[in-house]
Amino acid sequence: MIGNLFTLKQLEALIWVADLGSFRRAAAHLNTTQPNISARIAGLESTLGVTLMRRDAGSIRLTEKGHALLVQARRVLREAERLVDIAARPDLIDDSLRLGVTEVVASTWLRPFLRSLAEAYPNLTVELTVDLSRDLDQELAANALDLTVQTAPFSTPASGQLNLATYDYIWVAAPELAAQIGPAPDLAALVRHPVLGHARHTQAYQDLIGYFDGTRAPKARLVPSSSLSAAMNMVLDGMGVAVMPRVMVAPALAEGTLKTLSATWHPQPLQVAARYHTERTPGHVSRAAELARSCAEAFDVQDQKNLSRP
């Protein structure tokens, strides 16, 4: 038997050094010290009699053997996680999940999702990032995040992707401004006011640009923002109109602090997906994505019930 030759911690160190490109970053992720990580890698190399990686001008490069062993190390750790699954001991998953979400998710069903994660994996630590989808995309590609819940379009591929929800856009304004504009405004009536909304690189903003450029309406005063919450606060204060995901402004509509404008055009619906890299993430990441889908679906059911209430 080879059970005493190397440990799961050594294989774990190999994986994280390879994924993060740094002994220091691997040590921080695994809550240990850099010398400890170095010792694990050195012990694995000594036992197997191979060189796994080379340090070159501050960077880490896997050798040919290192790449081959990395693939097998991932398989071994996944199989070890299956032992935990069979034993029904999710509390033994003592790891961190680097989760990135967009603001739409953070303002709607993030809390029940985090509660579901805590119930499923009580010793899993969530490192949360709330950012623009474009930036989450880049961080996922760079191995800086394990799982993203973000909005299309996606600029980089991910081998694991679950479609979670589709959110329609609506035009809204503060009650006083909505009364001035009227119940069924034409485009010219809308663009007499600043149009608040998404950041410049988003699909919704590009849809706005494309639509307004193709009309004879007065030039719109588009006011992009990297924070939809900040844009919504500006709308609440009567500083302009906005086209927003309905799910995000639903509470304000229910309270009467925002009013819907019955415009005839809207950006294409917002597509939300959970994304991860199947080949290099542990099993609990894919299960977290499944939990995200369940929470998104449950939130949508409740949202539809709220809409149907008189």
mmCIF file of C-alpha atoms in Angstrom, residues 109-307:
data_model
loop_
_atom_site.group_PDB
_atom_site.id
_atom_site.type_symbol
_atom_site.label_atom_id
_atom_site.label_comp_id
_atom_site.label_asym_id
_atom_site.label_seq_id
_atom_site.Cartn_x
_atom_site.Cartn_y
_atom_site.Cartn_z
ATOM 1 C CA TRP A 109 -31.582 36.288 -3.491
ATOM 2 C CA LEU A 110 -27.970 36.300 -2.242
ATOM 3 C CA ARG A 111 -28.982 36.020 1.431
ATOM 4 C CA PRO A 112 -31.042 32.820 1.047
ATOM 5 C CA PHE A 113 -28.274 31.404 -1.138
ATOM 6 C CA LEU A 114 -25.643 32.031 1.541
ATOM 7 C CA ARG A 115 -27.946 30.513 4.159
ATOM 8 C CA SER A 116 -28.385 27.414 1.971
ATOM 9 C CA LEU A 117 -24.623 27.118 1.588
ATOM 10 C CA ALA A 118 -24.111 27.396 5.335
ATOM 11 C CA GLU A 119 -26.697 24.669 5.947
ATOM 12 C CA ALA A 120 -25.201 22.365 3.318
ATOM 13 C CA TYR A 121 -21.554 22.991 4.296
ATOM 14 C CA PRO A 122 -21.332 24.354 7.851
ATOM 15 C CA ASN A 123 -17.524 24.649 7.768
ATOM 16 C CA LEU A 124 -17.258 26.199 4.325
ATOM 17 C CA THR A 125 -15.996 29.784 4.408
ATOM 18 C CA VAL A 126 -17.367 32.068 1.692
ATOM 19 C CA GLU A 127 -15.102 34.835 0.416
ATOM 20 C CA LEU A 128 -17.579 37.160 -1.292
ATOM 21 C CA THR A 129 -16.908 39.589 -4.141
ATOM 22 C CA VAL A 130 -19.670 41.842 -5.523
ATOM 23 C CA ASP A 131 -18.589 43.355 -8.814
ATOM 24 C CA LEU A 132 -19.473 44.045 -12.421
ATOM 25 C CA SER A 133 -19.996 40.949 -14.536
ATOM 26 C CA ARG A 134 -17.097 41.843 -16.825
ATOM 27 C CA ASP A 135 -14.680 41.950 -13.883
ATOM 28 C CA LEU A 136 -16.046 38.720 -12.412
ATOM 29 C CA ASP A 137 -15.503 37.102 -15.803
ATOM 30 C CA GLN A 138 -11.833 38.081 -15.773
ATOM 31 C CA GLU A 139 -11.316 36.929 -12.190
ATOM 32 C CA LEU A 140 -12.866 33.552 -12.925
ATOM 33 C CA ALA A 141 -10.559 33.135 -15.919
ATOM 34 C CA ALA A 142 -7.542 34.068 -13.763
ATOM 35 C CA ASN A 143 -8.421 31.512 -11.027
ATOM 36 C CA ALA A 144 -9.114 34.339 -8.582
ATOM 37 C CA LEU A 145 -12.707 33.084 -8.118
ATOM 38 C CA ASP A 146 -14.132 29.567 -7.855
ATOM 39 C CA LEU A 147 -17.753 30.364 -8.716
ATOM 40 C CA THR A 148 -19.421 33.378 -10.274
ATOM 41 C CA VAL A 149 -23.100 34.239 -10.504
ATOM 42 C CA GLN A 150 -23.038 36.778 -13.298
ATOM 43 C CA THR A 151 -24.893 38.182 -16.270
ATOM 44 C CA ALA A 152 -24.357 37.554 -19.968
ATOM 45 C CA PRO A 153 -22.612 38.147 -22.275
ATOM 46 C CA PHE A 154 -19.495 36.277 -21.115
ATOM 47 C CA SER A 155 -16.105 37.132 -22.550
ATOM 48 C CA THR A 156 -14.285 33.960 -21.453
ATOM 49 C CA PRO A 157 -15.345 30.294 -21.574
ATOM 50 C CA ALA A 158 -16.237 28.209 -18.510
ATOM 51 C CA SER A 159 -16.658 24.448 -18.670
ATOM 52 C CA GLY A 160 -19.335 24.533 -15.974
ATOM 53 C CA GLN A 161 -22.348 26.773 -16.500
ATOM 54 C CA LEU A 162 -25.907 26.654 -15.161
ATOM 55 C CA ASN A 163 -28.512 29.102 -16.418
ATOM 56 C CA LEU A 164 -30.316 30.464 -13.372
ATOM 57 C CA ALA A 165 -32.777 33.206 -14.276
ATOM 58 C CA THR A 166 -33.983 35.715 -16.848
ATOM 59 C CA TYR A 167 -34.965 39.184 -15.648
ATOM 60 C CA ASP A 168 -36.970 41.672 -17.709
ATOM 61 C CA TYR A 169 -36.251 45.395 -17.764
ATOM 62 C CA ILE A 170 -38.744 48.144 -17.008
ATOM 63 C CA TRP A 171 -38.654 51.945 -17.065
ATOM 64 C CA VAL A 172 -39.147 53.623 -13.681
ATOM 65 C CA ALA A 173 -39.218 57.086 -12.158
ATOM 66 C CA ALA A 174 -40.051 58.709 -8.830
ATOM 67 C CA PRO A 175 -43.835 59.338 -8.437
ATOM 68 C CA GLU A 176 -43.669 63.113 -8.969
ATOM 69 C CA LEU A 177 -41.527 62.803 -12.088
ATOM 70 C CA ALA A 178 -43.664 59.920 -13.395
ATOM 71 C CA ALA A 179 -46.749 62.122 -13.051
ATOM 72 C CA GLN A 180 -45.062 64.844 -15.106
ATOM 73 C CA ILE A 181 -44.058 62.398 -17.854
ATOM 74 C CA GLY A 182 -47.458 60.714 -18.102
ATOM 75 C CA PRO A 183 -48.661 57.095 -18.065
ATOM 76 C CA ALA A 184 -47.693 56.156 -21.651
ATOM 77 C CA PRO A 185 -44.711 58.295 -22.633
ATOM 78 C CA ASP A 186 -43.162 58.305 -26.059
ATOM 79 C CA LEU A 187 -39.400 58.204 -26.440
ATOM 80 C CA ALA A 188 -39.058 61.973 -26.716
ATOM 81 C CA ALA A 189 -40.822 62.409 -23.362
ATOM 82 C CA LEU A 190 -38.422 59.988 -21.679
ATOM 83 C CA VAL A 191 -35.210 61.472 -22.980
ATOM 84 C CA ARG A 192 -36.066 64.978 -21.834
ATOM 85 C CA HIS A 193 -34.748 63.659 -18.527
ATOM 86 C CA PRO A 194 -31.416 62.013 -17.683
ATOM 87 C CA VAL A 195 -31.544 58.273 -18.336
ATOM 88 C CA LEU A 196 -29.814 56.500 -15.443
ATOM 89 C CA GLY A 197 -28.638 52.921 -15.535
ATOM 90 C CA HIS A 198 -25.918 50.391 -16.259
ATOM 91 C CA ALA A 199 -22.187 50.832 -16.799
ATOM 92 C CA ARG A 200 -20.965 51.583 -20.322
ATOM 93 C CA HIS A 201 -19.698 48.116 -21.228
ATOM 94 C CA THR A 202 -22.897 46.267 -20.220
ATOM 95 C CA GLN A 203 -25.359 44.777 -22.687
ATOM 96 C CA ALA A 204 -28.188 46.996 -21.405
ATOM 97 C CA TYR A 205 -26.173 50.162 -21.996
ATOM 98 C CA GLN A 206 -25.185 49.027 -25.491
ATOM 99 C CA ASP A 207 -28.851 48.261 -26.216
ATOM 100 C CA LEU A 208 -29.761 51.796 -25.121
ATOM 101 C CA ILE A 209 -27.086 53.323 -27.336
ATOM 102 C CA GLY A 210 -28.141 51.227 -30.305
ATOM 103 C CA TYR A 211 -31.816 52.037 -29.873
ATOM 104 C CA PHE A 212 -31.471 55.779 -29.363
ATOM 105 C CA ASP A 213 -29.001 56.088 -32.241
ATOM 106 C CA GLY A 214 -31.577 54.507 -34.525
ATOM 107 C CA THR A 215 -34.346 56.965 -33.730
ATOM 108 C CA ARG A 216 -35.117 60.611 -34.480
ATOM 109 C CA ALA A 217 -35.684 61.409 -30.825
ATOM 110 C CA PRO A 218 -33.602 64.123 -29.164
ATOM 111 C CA LYS A 219 -30.188 62.885 -28.092
ATOM 112 C CA ALA A 220 -30.568 61.023 -24.819
ATOM 113 C CA ARG A 221 -28.601 62.096 -21.770
ATOM 114 C CA LEU A 222 -27.389 58.667 -20.709
ATOM 115 C CA VAL A 223 -25.856 58.560 -17.241
ATOM 116 C CA PRO A 224 -24.045 55.212 -16.823
ATOM 117 C CA SER A 225 -23.152 53.915 -13.373
ATOM 118 C CA SER A 226 -21.096 50.981 -12.122
ATOM 119 C CA SER A 227 -23.574 50.689 -9.234
ATOM 120 C CA LEU A 228 -27.227 49.986 -9.962
ATOM 121 C CA SER A 229 -28.058 50.683 -6.316
ATOM 122 C CA ALA A 230 -26.577 54.160 -6.611
ATOM 123 C CA ALA A 231 -28.460 54.736 -9.862
ATOM 124 C CA MET A 232 -31.699 53.610 -8.217
ATOM 125 C CA ASN A 233 -31.147 56.022 -5.319
ATOM 126 C CA MET A 234 -30.759 58.834 -7.852
ATOM 127 C CA VAL A 235 -34.052 57.798 -9.450
ATOM 128 C CA LEU A 236 -35.722 57.721 -6.037
ATOM 129 C CA ASP A 237 -34.553 61.303 -5.558
ATOM 130 C CA GLY A 238 -36.169 62.340 -8.851
ATOM 131 C CA MET A 239 -32.891 62.953 -10.664
ATOM 132 C CA GLY A 240 -33.979 61.138 -13.820
ATOM 133 C CA VAL A 241 -35.625 58.061 -15.261
ATOM 134 C CA ALA A 242 -34.065 54.620 -15.412
ATOM 135 C CA VAL A 243 -34.372 51.304 -17.150
ATOM 136 C CA MET A 244 -33.710 48.652 -14.513
ATOM 137 C CA PRO A 245 -34.218 44.919 -13.959
ATOM 138 C CA ARG A 246 -37.757 44.687 -12.601
ATOM 139 C CA VAL A 247 -36.686 42.196 -9.948
ATOM 140 C CA MET A 248 -34.315 44.769 -8.470
ATOM 141 C CA VAL A 249 -36.842 47.598 -8.179
ATOM 142 C CA ALA A 250 -39.816 45.424 -7.169
ATOM 143 C CA PRO A 251 -39.661 46.421 -3.462
ATOM 144 C CA ALA A 252 -39.664 50.136 -4.339
ATOM 145 C CA LEU A 253 -42.601 49.601 -6.705
ATOM 146 C CA ALA A 254 -44.524 47.770 -3.965
ATOM 147 C CA GLU A 255 -43.812 50.606 -1.530
ATOM 148 C CA GLY A 256 -44.876 53.217 -4.099
ATOM 149 C CA THR A 257 -41.535 55.051 -3.991
ATOM 150 C CA LEU A 258 -41.040 54.244 -7.693
ATOM 151 C CA LYS A 259 -43.565 54.115 -10.523
ATOM 152 C CA THR A 260 -43.479 52.107 -13.731
ATOM 153 C CA LEU A 261 -43.368 54.021 -17.016
ATOM 154 C CA SER A 262 -45.219 52.170 -19.774
ATOM 155 C CA ALA A 263 -42.576 52.663 -22.459
ATOM 156 C CA THR A 264 -42.805 50.672 -25.681
ATOM 157 C CA TRP A 265 -39.140 49.610 -25.811
ATOM 158 C CA HIS A 266 -36.869 47.827 -23.332
ATOM 159 C CA PRO A 267 -33.369 46.322 -23.478
ATOM 160 C CA GLN A 268 -33.175 42.593 -23.994
ATOM 161 C CA PRO A 269 -33.733 40.589 -20.782
ATOM 162 C CA LEU A 270 -30.889 40.040 -18.355
ATOM 163 C CA GLN A 271 -29.529 36.478 -18.403
ATOM 164 C CA VAL A 272 -27.996 35.209 -15.133
ATOM 165 C CA ALA A 273 -25.802 32.106 -14.910
ATOM 166 C CA ALA A 274 -23.594 30.321 -12.384
ATOM 167 C CA ARG A 275 -20.170 29.629 -13.889
ATOM 168 C CA TYR A 276 -17.125 27.638 -12.775
ATOM 169 C CA HIS A 277 -14.312 25.499 -14.170
ATOM 170 C CA THR A 278 -15.338 21.850 -13.822
ATOM 171 C CA GLU A 279 -11.849 20.483 -14.412
ATOM 172 C CA ARG A 280 -10.156 22.363 -11.581
ATOM 173 C CA THR A 281 -12.727 22.869 -8.834
ATOM 174 C CA PRO A 282 -13.773 20.498 -6.026
ATOM 175 C CA GLY A 283 -17.190 18.900 -6.034
ATOM 176 C CA HIS A 284 -18.742 21.317 -3.566
ATOM 177 C CA VAL A 285 -18.349 24.146 -6.118
ATOM 178 C CA SER A 286 -20.669 22.444 -8.611
ATOM 179 C CA ARG A 287 -23.093 21.684 -5.787
ATOM 180 C CA ALA A 288 -22.987 25.335 -4.754
ATOM 181 C CA ALA A 289 -23.982 26.218 -8.332
ATOM 182 C CA GLU A 290 -26.948 23.833 -8.033
ATOM 183 C CA LEU A 291 -27.953 25.525 -4.770
ATOM 184 C CA ALA A 292 -27.764 28.882 -6.541
ATOM 185 C CA ARG A 293 -30.184 27.605 -9.186
ATOM 186 C CA SER A 294 -32.596 26.367 -6.518
ATOM 187 C CA CYS A 295 -32.483 29.724 -4.708
ATOM 188 C CA ALA A 296 -32.981 31.675 -7.933
ATOM 189 C CA GLU A 297 -35.973 29.506 -8.848
ATOM 190 C CA ALA A 298 -37.506 29.830 -5.364
ATOM 191 C CA PHE A 299 -37.054 33.587 -5.453
ATOM 192 C CA ASP A 300 -38.705 33.751 -8.876
ATOM 193 C CA VAL A 301 -41.717 31.761 -7.626
ATOM 194 C CA GLN A 302 -42.128 34.112 -4.668
ATOM 195 C CA ASP A 303 -41.689 37.127 -6.912
ATOM 196 C CA GLN A 304 -44.436 35.902 -9.230
ATOM 197 C CA LYS A 305 -46.752 35.406 -6.230
ATOM 198 C CA ASN A 306 -46.072 38.972 -5.138
ATOM 199 C CA LEU A 307 -46.889 40.235 -8.632
#
